[in-house]
Short mmCIF file of C-alpha atoms in Angstrom, two decimals:
data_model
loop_
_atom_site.label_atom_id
_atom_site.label_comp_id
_atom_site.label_asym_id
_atom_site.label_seq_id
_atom_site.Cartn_x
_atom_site.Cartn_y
_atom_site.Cartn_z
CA UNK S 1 3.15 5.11 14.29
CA UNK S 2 -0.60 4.46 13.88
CA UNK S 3 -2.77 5.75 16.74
CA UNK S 4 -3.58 1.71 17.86
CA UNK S 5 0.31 1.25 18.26
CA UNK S 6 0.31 4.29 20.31
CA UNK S 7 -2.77 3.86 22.53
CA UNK S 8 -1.89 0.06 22.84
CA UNK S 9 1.54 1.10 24.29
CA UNK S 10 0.11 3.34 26.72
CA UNK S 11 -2.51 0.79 27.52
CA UNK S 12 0.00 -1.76 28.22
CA UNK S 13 2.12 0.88 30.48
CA UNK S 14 -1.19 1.69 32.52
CA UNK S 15 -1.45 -2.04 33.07
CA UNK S 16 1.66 -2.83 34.21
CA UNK S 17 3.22 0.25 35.87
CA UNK S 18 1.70 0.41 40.12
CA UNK S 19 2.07 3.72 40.51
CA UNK S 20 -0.22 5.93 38.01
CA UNK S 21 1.99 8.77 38.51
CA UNK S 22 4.64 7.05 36.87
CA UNK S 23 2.82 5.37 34.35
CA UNK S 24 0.34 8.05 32.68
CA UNK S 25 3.69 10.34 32.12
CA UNK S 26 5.81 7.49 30.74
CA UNK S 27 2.65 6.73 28.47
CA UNK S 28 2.74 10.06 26.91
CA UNK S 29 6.65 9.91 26.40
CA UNK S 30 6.26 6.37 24.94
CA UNK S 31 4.28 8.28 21.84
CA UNK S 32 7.50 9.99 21.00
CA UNK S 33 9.69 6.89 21.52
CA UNK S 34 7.79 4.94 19.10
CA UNK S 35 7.65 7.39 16.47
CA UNK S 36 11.48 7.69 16.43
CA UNK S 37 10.90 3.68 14.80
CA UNK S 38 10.79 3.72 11.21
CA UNK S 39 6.72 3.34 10.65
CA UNK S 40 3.71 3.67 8.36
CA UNK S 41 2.65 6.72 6.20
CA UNK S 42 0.37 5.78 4.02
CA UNK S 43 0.48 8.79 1.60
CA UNK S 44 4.26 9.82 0.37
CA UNK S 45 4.61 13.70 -0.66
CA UNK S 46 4.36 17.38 1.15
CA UNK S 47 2.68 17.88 4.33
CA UNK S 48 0.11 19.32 2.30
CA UNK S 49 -0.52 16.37 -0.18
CA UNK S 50 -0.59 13.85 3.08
CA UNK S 51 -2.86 15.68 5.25
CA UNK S 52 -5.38 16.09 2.31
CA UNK S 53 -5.55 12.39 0.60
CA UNK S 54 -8.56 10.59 1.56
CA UNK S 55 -6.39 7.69 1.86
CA UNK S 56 -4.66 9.45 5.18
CA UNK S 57 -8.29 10.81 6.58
CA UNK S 58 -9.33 7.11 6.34
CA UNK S 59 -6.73 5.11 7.24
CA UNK S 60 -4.81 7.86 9.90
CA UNK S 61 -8.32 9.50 11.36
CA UNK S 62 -11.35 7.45 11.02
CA UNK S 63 -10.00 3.78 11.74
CA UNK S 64 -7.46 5.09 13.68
CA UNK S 65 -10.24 6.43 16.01
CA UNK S 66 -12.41 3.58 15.32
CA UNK S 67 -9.13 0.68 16.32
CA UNK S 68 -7.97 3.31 19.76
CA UNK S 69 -12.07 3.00 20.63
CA UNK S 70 -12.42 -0.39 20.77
CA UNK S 71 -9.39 -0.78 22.81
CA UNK S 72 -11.38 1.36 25.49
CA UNK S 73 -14.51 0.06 25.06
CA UNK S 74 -12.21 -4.00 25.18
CA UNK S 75 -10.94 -2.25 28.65
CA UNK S 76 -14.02 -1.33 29.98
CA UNK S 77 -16.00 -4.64 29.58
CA UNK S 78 -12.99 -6.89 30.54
CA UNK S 79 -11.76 -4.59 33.33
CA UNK S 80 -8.33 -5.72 34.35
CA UNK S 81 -6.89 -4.40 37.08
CA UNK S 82 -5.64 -0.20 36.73
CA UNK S 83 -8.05 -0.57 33.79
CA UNK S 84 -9.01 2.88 34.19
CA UNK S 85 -5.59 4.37 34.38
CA UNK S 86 -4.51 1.89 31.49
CA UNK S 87 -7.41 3.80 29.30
CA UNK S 88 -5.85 7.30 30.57
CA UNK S 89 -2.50 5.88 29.60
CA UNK S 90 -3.87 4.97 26.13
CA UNK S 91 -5.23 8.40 25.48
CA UNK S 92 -2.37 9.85 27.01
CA UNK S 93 0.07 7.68 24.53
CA UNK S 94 -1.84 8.75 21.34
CA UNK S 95 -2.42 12.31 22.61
CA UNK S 96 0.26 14.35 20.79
CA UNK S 97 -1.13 13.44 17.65
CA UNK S 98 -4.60 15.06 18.46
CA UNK S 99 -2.20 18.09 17.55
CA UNK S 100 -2.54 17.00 14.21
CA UNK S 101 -5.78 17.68 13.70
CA UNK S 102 -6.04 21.71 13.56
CA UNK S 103 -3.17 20.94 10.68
CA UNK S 104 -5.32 18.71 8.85
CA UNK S 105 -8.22 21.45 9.29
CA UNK S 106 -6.23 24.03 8.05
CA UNK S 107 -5.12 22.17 4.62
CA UNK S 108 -8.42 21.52 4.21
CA UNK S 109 -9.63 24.74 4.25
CA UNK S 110 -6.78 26.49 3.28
CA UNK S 111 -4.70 23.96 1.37
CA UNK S 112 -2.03 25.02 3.24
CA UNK S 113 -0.06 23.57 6.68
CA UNK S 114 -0.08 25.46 9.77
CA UNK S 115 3.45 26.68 10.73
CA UNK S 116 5.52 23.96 11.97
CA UNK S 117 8.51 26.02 13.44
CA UNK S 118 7.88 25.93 17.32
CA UNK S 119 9.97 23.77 19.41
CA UNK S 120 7.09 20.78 19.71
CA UNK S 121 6.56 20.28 15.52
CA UNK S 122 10.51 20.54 15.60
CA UNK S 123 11.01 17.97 17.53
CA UNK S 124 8.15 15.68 16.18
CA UNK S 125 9.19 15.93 13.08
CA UNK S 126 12.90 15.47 13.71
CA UNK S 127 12.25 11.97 15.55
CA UNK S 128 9.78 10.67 12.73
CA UNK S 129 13.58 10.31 10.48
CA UNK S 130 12.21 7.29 8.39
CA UNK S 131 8.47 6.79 6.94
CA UNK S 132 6.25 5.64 4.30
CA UNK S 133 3.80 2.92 2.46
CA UNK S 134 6.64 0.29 2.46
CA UNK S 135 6.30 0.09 6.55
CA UNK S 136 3.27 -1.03 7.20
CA UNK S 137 5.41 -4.33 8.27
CA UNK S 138 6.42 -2.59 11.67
CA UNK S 139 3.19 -1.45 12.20
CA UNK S 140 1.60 -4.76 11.82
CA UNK S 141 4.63 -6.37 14.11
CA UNK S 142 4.23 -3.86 17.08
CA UNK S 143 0.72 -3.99 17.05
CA UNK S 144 1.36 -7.69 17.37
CA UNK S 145 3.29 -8.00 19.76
CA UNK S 146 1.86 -5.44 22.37
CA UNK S 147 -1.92 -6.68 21.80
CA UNK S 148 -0.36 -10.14 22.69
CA UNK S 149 1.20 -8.72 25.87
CA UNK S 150 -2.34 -6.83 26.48
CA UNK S 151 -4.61 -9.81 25.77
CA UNK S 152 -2.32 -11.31 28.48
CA UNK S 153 -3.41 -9.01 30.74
CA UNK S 154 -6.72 -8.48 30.25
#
């Protein structure tokens, strides 16, 4: 999923969960839940060929960042109640793709992937079984829905 969906998740759990202890670790599992959905790539081809399209750096990095930024700063000026652990939760639901990022400096400057064969890249990769360009749909449905279920609580 797109960083929004998964910041927006965690946002929501941080807003709705009492006890932070609960929610900022159920935030960060959330990120793995959602990516076992069917969901957006917006570049099809190897690792490699993703990670270096300008379409991804756009679309995955810069408004990612941009979209997960305003939901913090959207936070912090409306304040809800647990706002602050709702941001935490956000970061924390979006967090295991900051991973990504030595990857996508390494094709750059390399134009090759990092080694994917420890037990974390396993697994993320495993549970990501379906994506592509056809699915922005779910994107656009999730983000939907939980941004309705925020704005509710905001």
């Amino acid at each position: 999923m797109m960083a929004i969906n998964h910041a927006a998740t965690g946002a929501l759990i941080g807003l709705t969960v009492d006890e932070p202890f609960l929610a900022l670790p159920l935030s960060f599992v959330s990120h793995f839940v959602l990516d076992a959905i069917p969901h957006y790539d917006p570049v099809e081809g190897t690792n490699e060929e993703k990670i270096s399209s300008k379409k991804f750096f756009y679309i995955q990095i810069v408004l990612g960042a941009l979209l997960c930024f305003l939901l913090i700063l959207l936070l912090s000026i409306t304040q809800p109640k647990r706002w602050l652990v709702a941001a935490g939760c956000a970061f924390l639901g979006a967090s295991p793709d900051l991973l990504s990022f030595p990857r996508y400096l390494s094709v750059k400057q390399t134009g090759m992937d990092i080694d994917k064969t420890n037990w974390f890249w396993s697994f993320h990769s495993w549970i990501q079984w379906r994506t592509g360009p056809d699915l922005l749909w779910t994107e656009l449905v999730w983000l939907g829905a939980i941004g309705f279920c925020v704005a509710g609580l905001l």
